PDB file of C-alpha atoms in Angstrom:
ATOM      1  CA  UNK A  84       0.000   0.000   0.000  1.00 43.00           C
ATOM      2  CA  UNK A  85       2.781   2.874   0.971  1.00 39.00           C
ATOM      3  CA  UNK A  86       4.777   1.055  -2.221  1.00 41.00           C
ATOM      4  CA  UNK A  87       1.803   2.054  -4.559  1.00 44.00           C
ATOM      5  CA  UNK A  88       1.478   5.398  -2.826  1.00 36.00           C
ATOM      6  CA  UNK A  89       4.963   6.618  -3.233  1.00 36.00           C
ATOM      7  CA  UNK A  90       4.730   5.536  -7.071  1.00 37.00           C
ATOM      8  CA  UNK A  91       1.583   7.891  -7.183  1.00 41.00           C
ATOM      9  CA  UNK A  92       3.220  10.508  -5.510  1.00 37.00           C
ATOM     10  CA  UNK A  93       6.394  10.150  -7.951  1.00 37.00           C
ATOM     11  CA  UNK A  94       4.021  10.323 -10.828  1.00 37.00           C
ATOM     12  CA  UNK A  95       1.991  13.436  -9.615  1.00 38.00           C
ATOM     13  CA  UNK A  96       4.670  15.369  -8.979  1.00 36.00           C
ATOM     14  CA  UNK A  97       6.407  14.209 -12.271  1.00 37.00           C
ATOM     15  CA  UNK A  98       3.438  15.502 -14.305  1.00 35.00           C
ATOM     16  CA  UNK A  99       2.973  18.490 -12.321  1.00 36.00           C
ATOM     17  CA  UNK A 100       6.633  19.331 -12.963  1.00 35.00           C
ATOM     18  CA  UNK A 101       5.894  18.553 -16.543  1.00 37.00           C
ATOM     19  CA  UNK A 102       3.238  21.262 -16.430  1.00 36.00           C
ATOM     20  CA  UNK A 103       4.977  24.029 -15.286  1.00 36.00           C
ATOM     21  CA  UNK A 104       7.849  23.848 -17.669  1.00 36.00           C
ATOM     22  CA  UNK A 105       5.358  23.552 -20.601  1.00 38.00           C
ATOM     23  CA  UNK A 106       3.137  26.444 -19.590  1.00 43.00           C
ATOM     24  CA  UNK A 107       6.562  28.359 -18.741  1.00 42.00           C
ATOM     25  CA  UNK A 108       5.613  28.760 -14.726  1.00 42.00           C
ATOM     26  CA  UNK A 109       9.043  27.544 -14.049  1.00 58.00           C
ATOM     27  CA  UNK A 110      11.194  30.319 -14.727  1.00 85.00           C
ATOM     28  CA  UNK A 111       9.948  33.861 -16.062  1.00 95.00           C
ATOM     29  CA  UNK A 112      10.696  34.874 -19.761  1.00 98.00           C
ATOM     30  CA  UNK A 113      12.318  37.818 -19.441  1.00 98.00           C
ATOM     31  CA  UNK A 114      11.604  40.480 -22.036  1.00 98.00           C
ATOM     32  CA  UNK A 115      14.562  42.966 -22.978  1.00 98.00           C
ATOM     33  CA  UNK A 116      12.548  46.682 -23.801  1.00 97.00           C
ATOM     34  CA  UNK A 117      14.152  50.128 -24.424  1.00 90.00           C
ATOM     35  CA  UNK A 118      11.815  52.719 -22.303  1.00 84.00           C
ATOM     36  CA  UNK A 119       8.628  54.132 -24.291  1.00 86.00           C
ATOM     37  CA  UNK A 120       5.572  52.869 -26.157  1.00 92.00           C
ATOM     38  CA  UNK A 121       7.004  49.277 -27.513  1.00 94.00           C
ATOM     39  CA  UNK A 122       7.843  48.076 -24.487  1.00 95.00           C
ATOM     40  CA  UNK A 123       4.199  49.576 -22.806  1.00 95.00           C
ATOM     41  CA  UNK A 124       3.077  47.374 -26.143  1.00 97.00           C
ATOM     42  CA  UNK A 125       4.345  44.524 -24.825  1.00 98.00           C
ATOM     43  CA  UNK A 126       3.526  44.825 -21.400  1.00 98.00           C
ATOM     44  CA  UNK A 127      -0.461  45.964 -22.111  1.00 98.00           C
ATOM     45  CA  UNK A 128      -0.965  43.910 -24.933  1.00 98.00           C
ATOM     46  CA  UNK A 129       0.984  40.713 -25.003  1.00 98.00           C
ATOM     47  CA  UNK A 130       2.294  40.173 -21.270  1.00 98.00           C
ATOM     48  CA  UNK A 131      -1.692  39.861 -20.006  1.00 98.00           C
ATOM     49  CA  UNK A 132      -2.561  36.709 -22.330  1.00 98.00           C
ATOM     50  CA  UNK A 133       1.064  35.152 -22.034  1.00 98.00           C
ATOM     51  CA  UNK A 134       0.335  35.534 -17.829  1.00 98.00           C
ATOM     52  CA  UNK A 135      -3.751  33.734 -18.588  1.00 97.00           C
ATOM     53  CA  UNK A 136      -1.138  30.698 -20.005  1.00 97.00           C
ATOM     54  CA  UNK A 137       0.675  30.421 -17.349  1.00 97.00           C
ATOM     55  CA  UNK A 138       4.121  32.423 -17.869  1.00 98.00           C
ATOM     56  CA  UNK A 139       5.923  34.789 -15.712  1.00 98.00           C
ATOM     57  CA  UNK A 140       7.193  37.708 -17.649  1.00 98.00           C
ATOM     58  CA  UNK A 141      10.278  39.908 -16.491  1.00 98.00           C
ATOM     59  CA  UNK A 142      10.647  43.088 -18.133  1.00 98.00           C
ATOM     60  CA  UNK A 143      14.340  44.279 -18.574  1.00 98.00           C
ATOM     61  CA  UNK A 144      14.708  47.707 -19.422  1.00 97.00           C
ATOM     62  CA  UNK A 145      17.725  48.790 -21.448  1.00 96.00           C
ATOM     63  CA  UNK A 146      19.052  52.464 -22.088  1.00 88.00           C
ATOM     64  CA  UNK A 147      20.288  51.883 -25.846  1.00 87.00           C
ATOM     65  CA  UNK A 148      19.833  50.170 -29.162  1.00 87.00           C
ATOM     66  CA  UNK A 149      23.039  47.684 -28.344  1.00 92.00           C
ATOM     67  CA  UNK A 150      22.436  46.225 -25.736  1.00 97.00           C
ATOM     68  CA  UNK A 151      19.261  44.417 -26.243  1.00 98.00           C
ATOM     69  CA  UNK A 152      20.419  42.175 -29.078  1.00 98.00           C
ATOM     70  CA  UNK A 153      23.699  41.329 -27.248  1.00 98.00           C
ATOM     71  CA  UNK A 154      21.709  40.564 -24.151  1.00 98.00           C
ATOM     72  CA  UNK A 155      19.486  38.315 -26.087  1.00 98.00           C
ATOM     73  CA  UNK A 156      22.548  36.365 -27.669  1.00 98.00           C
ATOM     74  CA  UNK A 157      23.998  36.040 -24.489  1.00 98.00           C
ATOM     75  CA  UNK A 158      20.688  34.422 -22.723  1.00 98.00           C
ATOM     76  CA  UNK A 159      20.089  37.012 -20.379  1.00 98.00           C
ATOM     77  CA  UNK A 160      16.924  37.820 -21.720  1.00 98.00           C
ATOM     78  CA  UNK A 161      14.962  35.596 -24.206  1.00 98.00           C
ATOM     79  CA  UNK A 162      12.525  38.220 -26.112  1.00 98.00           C
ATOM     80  CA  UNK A 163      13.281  42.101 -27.100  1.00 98.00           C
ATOM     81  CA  UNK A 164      10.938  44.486 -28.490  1.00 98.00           C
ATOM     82  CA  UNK A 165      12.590  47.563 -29.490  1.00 94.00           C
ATOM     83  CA  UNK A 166      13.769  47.418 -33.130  1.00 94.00           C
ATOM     84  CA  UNK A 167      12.563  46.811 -36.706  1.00 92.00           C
ATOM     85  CA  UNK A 168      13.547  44.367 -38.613  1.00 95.00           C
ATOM     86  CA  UNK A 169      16.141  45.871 -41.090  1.00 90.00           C
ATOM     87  CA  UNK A 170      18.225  46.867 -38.225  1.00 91.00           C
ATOM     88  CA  UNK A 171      17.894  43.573 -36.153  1.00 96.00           C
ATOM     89  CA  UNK A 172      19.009  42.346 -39.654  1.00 96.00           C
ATOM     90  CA  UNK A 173      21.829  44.471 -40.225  1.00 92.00           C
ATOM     91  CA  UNK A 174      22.946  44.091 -36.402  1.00 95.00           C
ATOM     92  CA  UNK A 175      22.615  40.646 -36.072  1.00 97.00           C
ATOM     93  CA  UNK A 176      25.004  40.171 -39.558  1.00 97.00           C
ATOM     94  CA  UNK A 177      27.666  42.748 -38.088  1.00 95.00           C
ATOM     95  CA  UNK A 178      27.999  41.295 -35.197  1.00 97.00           C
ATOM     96  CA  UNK A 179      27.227  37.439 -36.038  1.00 98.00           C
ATOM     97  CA  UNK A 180      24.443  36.885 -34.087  1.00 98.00           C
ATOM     98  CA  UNK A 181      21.828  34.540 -34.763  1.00 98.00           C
ATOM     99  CA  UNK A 182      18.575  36.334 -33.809  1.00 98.00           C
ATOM    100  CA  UNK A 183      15.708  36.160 -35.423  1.00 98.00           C
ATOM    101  CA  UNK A 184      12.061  38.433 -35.135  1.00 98.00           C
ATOM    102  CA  UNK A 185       8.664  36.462 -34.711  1.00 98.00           C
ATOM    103  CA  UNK A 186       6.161  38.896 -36.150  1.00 97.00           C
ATOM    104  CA  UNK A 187       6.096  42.751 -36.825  1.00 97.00           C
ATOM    105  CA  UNK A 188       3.668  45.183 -35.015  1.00 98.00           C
ATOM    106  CA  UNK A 189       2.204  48.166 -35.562  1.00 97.00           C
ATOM    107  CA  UNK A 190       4.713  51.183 -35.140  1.00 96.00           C
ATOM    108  CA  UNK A 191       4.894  54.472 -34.679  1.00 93.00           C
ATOM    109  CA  UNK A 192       6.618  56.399 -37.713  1.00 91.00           C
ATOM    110  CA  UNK A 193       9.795  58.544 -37.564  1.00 95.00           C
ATOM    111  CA  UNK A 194       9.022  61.842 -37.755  1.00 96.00           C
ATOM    112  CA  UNK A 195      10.664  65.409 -38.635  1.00 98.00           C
ATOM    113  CA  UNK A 196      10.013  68.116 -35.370  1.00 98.00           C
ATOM    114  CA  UNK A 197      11.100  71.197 -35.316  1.00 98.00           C
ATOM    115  CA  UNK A 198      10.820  74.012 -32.254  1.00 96.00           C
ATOM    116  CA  UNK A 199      11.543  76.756 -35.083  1.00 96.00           C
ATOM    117  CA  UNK A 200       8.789  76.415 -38.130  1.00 97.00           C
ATOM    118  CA  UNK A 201       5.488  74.656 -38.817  1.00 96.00           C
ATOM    119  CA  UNK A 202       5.782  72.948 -41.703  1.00 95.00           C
ATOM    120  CA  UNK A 203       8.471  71.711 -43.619  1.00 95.00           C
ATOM    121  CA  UNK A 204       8.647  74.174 -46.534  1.00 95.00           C
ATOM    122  CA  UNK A 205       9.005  76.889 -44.011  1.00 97.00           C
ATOM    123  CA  UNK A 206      12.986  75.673 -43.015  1.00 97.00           C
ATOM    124  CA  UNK A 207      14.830  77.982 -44.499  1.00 97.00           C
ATOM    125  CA  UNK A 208      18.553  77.710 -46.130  1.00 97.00           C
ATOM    126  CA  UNK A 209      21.337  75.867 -44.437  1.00 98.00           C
ATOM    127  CA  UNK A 210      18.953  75.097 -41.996  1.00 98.00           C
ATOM    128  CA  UNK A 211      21.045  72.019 -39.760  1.00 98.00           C
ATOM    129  CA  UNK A 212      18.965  68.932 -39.586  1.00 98.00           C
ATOM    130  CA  UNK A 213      19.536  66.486 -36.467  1.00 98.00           C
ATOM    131  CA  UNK A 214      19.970  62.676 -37.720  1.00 98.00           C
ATOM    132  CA  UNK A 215      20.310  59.620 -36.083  1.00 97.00           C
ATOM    133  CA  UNK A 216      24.308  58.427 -35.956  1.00 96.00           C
ATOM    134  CA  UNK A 217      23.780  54.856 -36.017  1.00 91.00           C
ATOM    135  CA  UNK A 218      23.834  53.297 -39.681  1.00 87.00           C
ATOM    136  CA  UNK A 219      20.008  51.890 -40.627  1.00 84.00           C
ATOM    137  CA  UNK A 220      18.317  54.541 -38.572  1.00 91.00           C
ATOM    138  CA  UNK A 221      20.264  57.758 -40.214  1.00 96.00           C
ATOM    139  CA  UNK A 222      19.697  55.770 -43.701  1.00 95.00           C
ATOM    140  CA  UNK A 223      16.413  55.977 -42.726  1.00 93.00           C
ATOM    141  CA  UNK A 224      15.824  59.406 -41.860  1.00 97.00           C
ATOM    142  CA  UNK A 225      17.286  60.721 -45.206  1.00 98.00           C
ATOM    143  CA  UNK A 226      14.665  58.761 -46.740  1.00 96.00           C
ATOM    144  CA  UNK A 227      12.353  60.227 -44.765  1.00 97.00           C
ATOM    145  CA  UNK A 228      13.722  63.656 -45.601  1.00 98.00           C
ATOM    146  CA  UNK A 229      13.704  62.567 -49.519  1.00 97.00           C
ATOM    147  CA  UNK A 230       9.975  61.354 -48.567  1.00 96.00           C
ATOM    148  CA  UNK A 231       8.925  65.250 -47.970  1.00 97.00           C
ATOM    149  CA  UNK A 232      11.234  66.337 -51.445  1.00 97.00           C
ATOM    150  CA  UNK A 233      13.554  68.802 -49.472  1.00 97.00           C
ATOM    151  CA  UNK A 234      16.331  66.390 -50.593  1.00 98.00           C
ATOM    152  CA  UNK A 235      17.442  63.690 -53.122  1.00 98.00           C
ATOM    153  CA  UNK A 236      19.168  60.962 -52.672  1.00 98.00           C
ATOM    154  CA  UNK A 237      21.405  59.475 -55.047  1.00 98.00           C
ATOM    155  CA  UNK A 238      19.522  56.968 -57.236  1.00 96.00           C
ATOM    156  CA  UNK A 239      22.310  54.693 -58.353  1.00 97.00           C
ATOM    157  CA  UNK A 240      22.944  53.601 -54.310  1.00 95.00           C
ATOM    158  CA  UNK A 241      20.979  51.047 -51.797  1.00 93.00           C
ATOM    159  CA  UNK A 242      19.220  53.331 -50.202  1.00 92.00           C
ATOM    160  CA  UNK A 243      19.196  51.725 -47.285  1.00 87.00           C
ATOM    161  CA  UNK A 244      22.715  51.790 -47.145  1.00 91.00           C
ATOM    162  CA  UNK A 245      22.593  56.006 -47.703  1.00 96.00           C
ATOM    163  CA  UNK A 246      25.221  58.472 -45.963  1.00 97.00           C
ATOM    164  CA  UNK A 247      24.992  61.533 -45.855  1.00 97.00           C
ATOM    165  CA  UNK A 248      27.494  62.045 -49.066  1.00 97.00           C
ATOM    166  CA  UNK A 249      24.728  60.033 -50.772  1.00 98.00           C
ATOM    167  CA  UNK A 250      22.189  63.025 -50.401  1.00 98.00           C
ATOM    168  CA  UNK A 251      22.622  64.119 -54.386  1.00 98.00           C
ATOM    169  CA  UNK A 252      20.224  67.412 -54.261  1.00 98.00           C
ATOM    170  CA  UNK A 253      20.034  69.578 -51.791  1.00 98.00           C
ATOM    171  CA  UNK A 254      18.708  72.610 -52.790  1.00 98.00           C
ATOM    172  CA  UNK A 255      18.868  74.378 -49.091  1.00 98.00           C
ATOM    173  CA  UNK A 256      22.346  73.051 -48.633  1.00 98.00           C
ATOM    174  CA  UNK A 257      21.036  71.566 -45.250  1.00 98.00           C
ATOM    175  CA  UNK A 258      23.698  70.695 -42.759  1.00 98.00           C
ATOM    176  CA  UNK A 259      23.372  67.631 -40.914  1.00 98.00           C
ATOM    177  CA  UNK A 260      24.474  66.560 -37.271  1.00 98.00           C
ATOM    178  CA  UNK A 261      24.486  62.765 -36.210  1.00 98.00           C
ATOM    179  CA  UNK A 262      23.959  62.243 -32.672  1.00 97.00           C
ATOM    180  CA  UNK A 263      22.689  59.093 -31.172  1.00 94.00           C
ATOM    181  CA  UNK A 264      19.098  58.296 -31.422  1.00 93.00           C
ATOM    182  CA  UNK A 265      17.891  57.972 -28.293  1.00 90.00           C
ATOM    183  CA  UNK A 266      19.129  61.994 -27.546  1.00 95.00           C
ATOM    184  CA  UNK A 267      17.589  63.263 -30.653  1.00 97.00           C
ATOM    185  CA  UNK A 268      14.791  65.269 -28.562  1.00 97.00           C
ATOM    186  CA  UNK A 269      16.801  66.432 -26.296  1.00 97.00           C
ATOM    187  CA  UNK A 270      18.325  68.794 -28.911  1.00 97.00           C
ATOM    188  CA  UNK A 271      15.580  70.144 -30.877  1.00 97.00           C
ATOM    189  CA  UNK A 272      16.261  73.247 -29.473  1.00 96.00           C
ATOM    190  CA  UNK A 273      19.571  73.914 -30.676  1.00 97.00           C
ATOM    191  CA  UNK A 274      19.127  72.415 -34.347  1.00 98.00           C
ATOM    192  CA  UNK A 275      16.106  73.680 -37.093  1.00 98.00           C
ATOM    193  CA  UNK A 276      14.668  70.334 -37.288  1.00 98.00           C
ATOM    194  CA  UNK A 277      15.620  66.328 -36.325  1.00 98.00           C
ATOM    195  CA  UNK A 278      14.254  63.517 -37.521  1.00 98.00           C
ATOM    196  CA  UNK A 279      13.432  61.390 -34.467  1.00 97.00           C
ATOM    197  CA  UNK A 280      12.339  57.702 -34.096  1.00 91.00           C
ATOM    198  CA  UNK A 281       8.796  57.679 -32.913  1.00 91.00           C
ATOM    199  CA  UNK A 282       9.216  55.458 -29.559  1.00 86.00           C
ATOM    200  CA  UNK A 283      11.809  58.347 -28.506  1.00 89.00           C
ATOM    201  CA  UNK A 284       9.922  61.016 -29.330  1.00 93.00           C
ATOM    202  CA  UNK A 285       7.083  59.944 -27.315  1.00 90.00           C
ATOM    203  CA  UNK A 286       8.839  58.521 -24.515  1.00 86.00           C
ATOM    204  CA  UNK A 287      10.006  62.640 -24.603  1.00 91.00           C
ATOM    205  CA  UNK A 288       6.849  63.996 -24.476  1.00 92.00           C
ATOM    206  CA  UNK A 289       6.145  65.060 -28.029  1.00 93.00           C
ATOM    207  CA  UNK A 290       3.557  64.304 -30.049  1.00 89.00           C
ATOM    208  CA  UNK A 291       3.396  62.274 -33.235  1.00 88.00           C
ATOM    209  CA  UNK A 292       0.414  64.658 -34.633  1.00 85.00           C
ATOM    210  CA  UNK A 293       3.108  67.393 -34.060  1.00 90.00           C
ATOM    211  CA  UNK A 294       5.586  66.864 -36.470  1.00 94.00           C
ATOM    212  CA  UNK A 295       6.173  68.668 -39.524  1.00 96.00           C
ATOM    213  CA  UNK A 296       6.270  65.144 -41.594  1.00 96.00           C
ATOM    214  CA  UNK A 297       5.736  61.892 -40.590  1.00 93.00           C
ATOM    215  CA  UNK A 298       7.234  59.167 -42.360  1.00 94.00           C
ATOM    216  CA  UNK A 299       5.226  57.039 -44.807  1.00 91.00           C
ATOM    217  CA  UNK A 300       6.492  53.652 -43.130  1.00 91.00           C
ATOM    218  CA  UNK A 301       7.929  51.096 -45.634  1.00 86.00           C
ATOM    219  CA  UNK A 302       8.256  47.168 -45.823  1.00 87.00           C
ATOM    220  CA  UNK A 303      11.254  46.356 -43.531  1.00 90.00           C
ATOM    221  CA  UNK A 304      10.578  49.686 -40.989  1.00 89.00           C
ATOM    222  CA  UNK A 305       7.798  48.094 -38.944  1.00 95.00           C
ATOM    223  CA  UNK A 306       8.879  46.754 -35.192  1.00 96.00           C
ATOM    224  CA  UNK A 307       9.415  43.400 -34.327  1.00 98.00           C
ATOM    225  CA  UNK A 308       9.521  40.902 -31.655  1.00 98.00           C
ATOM    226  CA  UNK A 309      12.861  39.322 -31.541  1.00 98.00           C
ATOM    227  CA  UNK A 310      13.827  35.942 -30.041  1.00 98.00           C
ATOM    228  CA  UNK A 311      17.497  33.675 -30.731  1.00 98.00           C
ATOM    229  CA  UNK A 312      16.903  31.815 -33.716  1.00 98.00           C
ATOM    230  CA  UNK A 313      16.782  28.311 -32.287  1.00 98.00           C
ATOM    231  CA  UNK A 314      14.057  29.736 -29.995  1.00 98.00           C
ATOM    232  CA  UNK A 315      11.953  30.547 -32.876  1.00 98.00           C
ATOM    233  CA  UNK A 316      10.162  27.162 -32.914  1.00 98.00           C
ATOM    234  CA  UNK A 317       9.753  26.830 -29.079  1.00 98.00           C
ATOM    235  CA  UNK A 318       6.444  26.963 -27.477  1.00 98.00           C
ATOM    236  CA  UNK A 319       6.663  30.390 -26.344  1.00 98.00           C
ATOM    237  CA  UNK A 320       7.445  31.694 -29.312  1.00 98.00           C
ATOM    238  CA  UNK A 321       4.584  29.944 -30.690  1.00 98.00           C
ATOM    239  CA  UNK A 322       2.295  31.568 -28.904  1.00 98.00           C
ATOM    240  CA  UNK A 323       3.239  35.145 -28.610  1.00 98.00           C
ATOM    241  CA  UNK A 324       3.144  35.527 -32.347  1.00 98.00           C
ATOM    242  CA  UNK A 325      -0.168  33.945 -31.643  1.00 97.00           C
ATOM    243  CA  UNK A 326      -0.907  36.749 -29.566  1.00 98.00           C
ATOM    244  CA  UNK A 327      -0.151  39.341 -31.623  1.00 98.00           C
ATOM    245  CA  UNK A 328      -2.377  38.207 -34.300  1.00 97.00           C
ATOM    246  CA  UNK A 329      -5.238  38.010 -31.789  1.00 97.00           C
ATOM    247  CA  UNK A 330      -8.332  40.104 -31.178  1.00 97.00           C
ATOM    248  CA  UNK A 331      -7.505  40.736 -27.462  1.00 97.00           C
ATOM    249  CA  UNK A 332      -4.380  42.538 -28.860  1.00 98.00           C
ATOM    250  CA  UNK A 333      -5.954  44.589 -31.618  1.00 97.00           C
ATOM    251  CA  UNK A 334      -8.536  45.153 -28.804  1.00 97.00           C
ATOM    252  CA  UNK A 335      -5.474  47.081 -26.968  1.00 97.00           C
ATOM    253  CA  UNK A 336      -4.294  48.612 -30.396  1.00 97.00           C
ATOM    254  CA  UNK A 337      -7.647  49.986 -31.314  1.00 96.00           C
ATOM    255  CA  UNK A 338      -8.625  51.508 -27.996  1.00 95.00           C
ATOM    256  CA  UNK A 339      -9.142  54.955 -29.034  1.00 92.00           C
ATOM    257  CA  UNK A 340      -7.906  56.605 -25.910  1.00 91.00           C
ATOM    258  CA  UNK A 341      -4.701  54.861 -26.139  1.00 91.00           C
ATOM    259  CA  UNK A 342      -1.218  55.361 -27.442  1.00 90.00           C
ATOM    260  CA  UNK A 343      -1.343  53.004 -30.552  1.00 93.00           C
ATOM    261  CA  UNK A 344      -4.435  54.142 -32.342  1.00 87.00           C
ATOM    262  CA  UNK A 345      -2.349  56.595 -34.684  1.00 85.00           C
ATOM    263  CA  UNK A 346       0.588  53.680 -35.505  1.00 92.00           C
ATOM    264  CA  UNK A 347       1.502  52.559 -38.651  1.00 92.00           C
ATOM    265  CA  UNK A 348      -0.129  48.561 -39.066  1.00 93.00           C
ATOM    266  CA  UNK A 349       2.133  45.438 -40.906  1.00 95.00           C
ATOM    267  CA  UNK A 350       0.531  44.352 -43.815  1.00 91.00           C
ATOM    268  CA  UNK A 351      -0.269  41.026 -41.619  1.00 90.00           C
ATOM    269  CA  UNK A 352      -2.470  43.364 -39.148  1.00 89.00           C
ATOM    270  CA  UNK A 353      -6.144  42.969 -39.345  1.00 75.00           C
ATOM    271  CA  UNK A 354      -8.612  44.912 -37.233  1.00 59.00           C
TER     272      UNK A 354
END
């Protein structure tokens, strides 16, 4: 009788065990964020239904663009949410990582603010122009500045690969400055106009309906959730791209009273 009752015992507490790891009680998935709207996406959005399933969710909050991916190659964090996908791309091949996203999500467009004029025709000659430093996003914001017609870029080049010495008209002979991203508000002030990403211009305080231009948001510029590449298959992977294709997220995405109603939506999005 106490033989058959320790087997039982072994065998409950076997299967429980076998529960938790599979729902992902055991240990929390910790979720690398960089402070403003994505990481509120996350957390409002996606962290509620992975909690009804039976995860514990850590959210690790980093201060730059670098870290993230390097945390999530090192296994100190297993998700991000903080980049799109042509930089996690162009990272993850400079620095041989294999990371790889799960879905896009709707994103909030770069966008061209200025403390001095109203709209963009107003900036007047050799008017200095604040850009990202880091390679994809300062591509990117002389696109977006070719977007409004102030400038041309160079059509024989990638131009996601453009410089600034690809900008081939440039009728006000702007001037540009390249400081990091994640500062770009901070010196609006002292510039005519920067092109800032729109997570760090609302994590700042400004509004997206207050720019002089907002980008028209192309294949490859949309967020993304990023796990390690031989996570991609796992079970919570699985299900957060689930998630995100869900109705209780687009529930959060279409509140009109929130953050998100005004972001860009992947093709894949569908109210």
């Amino acid at each position: 009788m106490k033989k058959n009752f320790f087997i039982g015992l072994v065998l409950t507490l076997t299967f429980s065990a076998g529960l938790l790891v599979s729902c992902g009680s055991e240990s929390a998935l910790r979720v690398g964020v960089c402070a403003g709207p994505y990481g509120d996406m996350f957390v409002e959005a996606v962290q509620p239904e992975l909690e009804k399933k039976g995860y514990k969710i850590q959210i690790v909050e980093f201060s730059d663009y670098v870290q993230p991916n390097n945390a999530l190659a090192e296994k100190e964090i297993d998700v991000n949410v903080f980049q799109h996908s042509t930089y996690l791309k162009k990272f993850s091949a400079d620095h041989g990582l294999e990371l790889s996203y799960l879905t896009e999500i709707p994103t909030a467009a770069m966008g061209i603010f200025s403390d001095k004029v109203k709209s963009i025709s107003e900036l007047p000659e050799g008017s200095v122009i604040a850009i990202p430093n880091d390679d994809t996003n300062l591509s990117r914001a002389l696109r977006v500045l070719a977007q409004t017609g102030t400038v041309e870029l160079d059509p024989s080049i990638d131009a996601s690969k453009a410089g600034v010495k690809d900008v081939a008209v440039n009728p006000k002979r702007f001037s540009f400055k390249e400081v990091n991203a994640e500062i770009l508000p901070s010196v609006l002030d002292s510039v005519d106009a920067a092109v800032i990403n729109g997570n760090y211009a609302m994590s700042a305080g400004l509004k997206l309906s207050d720019a002089v231009y907002n980008e028209q948001l192309q294949a490859g510029y949309f967020n993304v959730i990023a796990v390690r590449t031989e996570d991609v298959e796992k079970d919570f992977s699985k299900e957060i791209t689930q998630i995100v294709h869900s109705d209780s997220f687009r529930k959060v995405i279409e509140n009109p009273n929130g953050q998100y109603v005004a972001f860009g939506r992947p093709v894949d999005y569908q109210k």
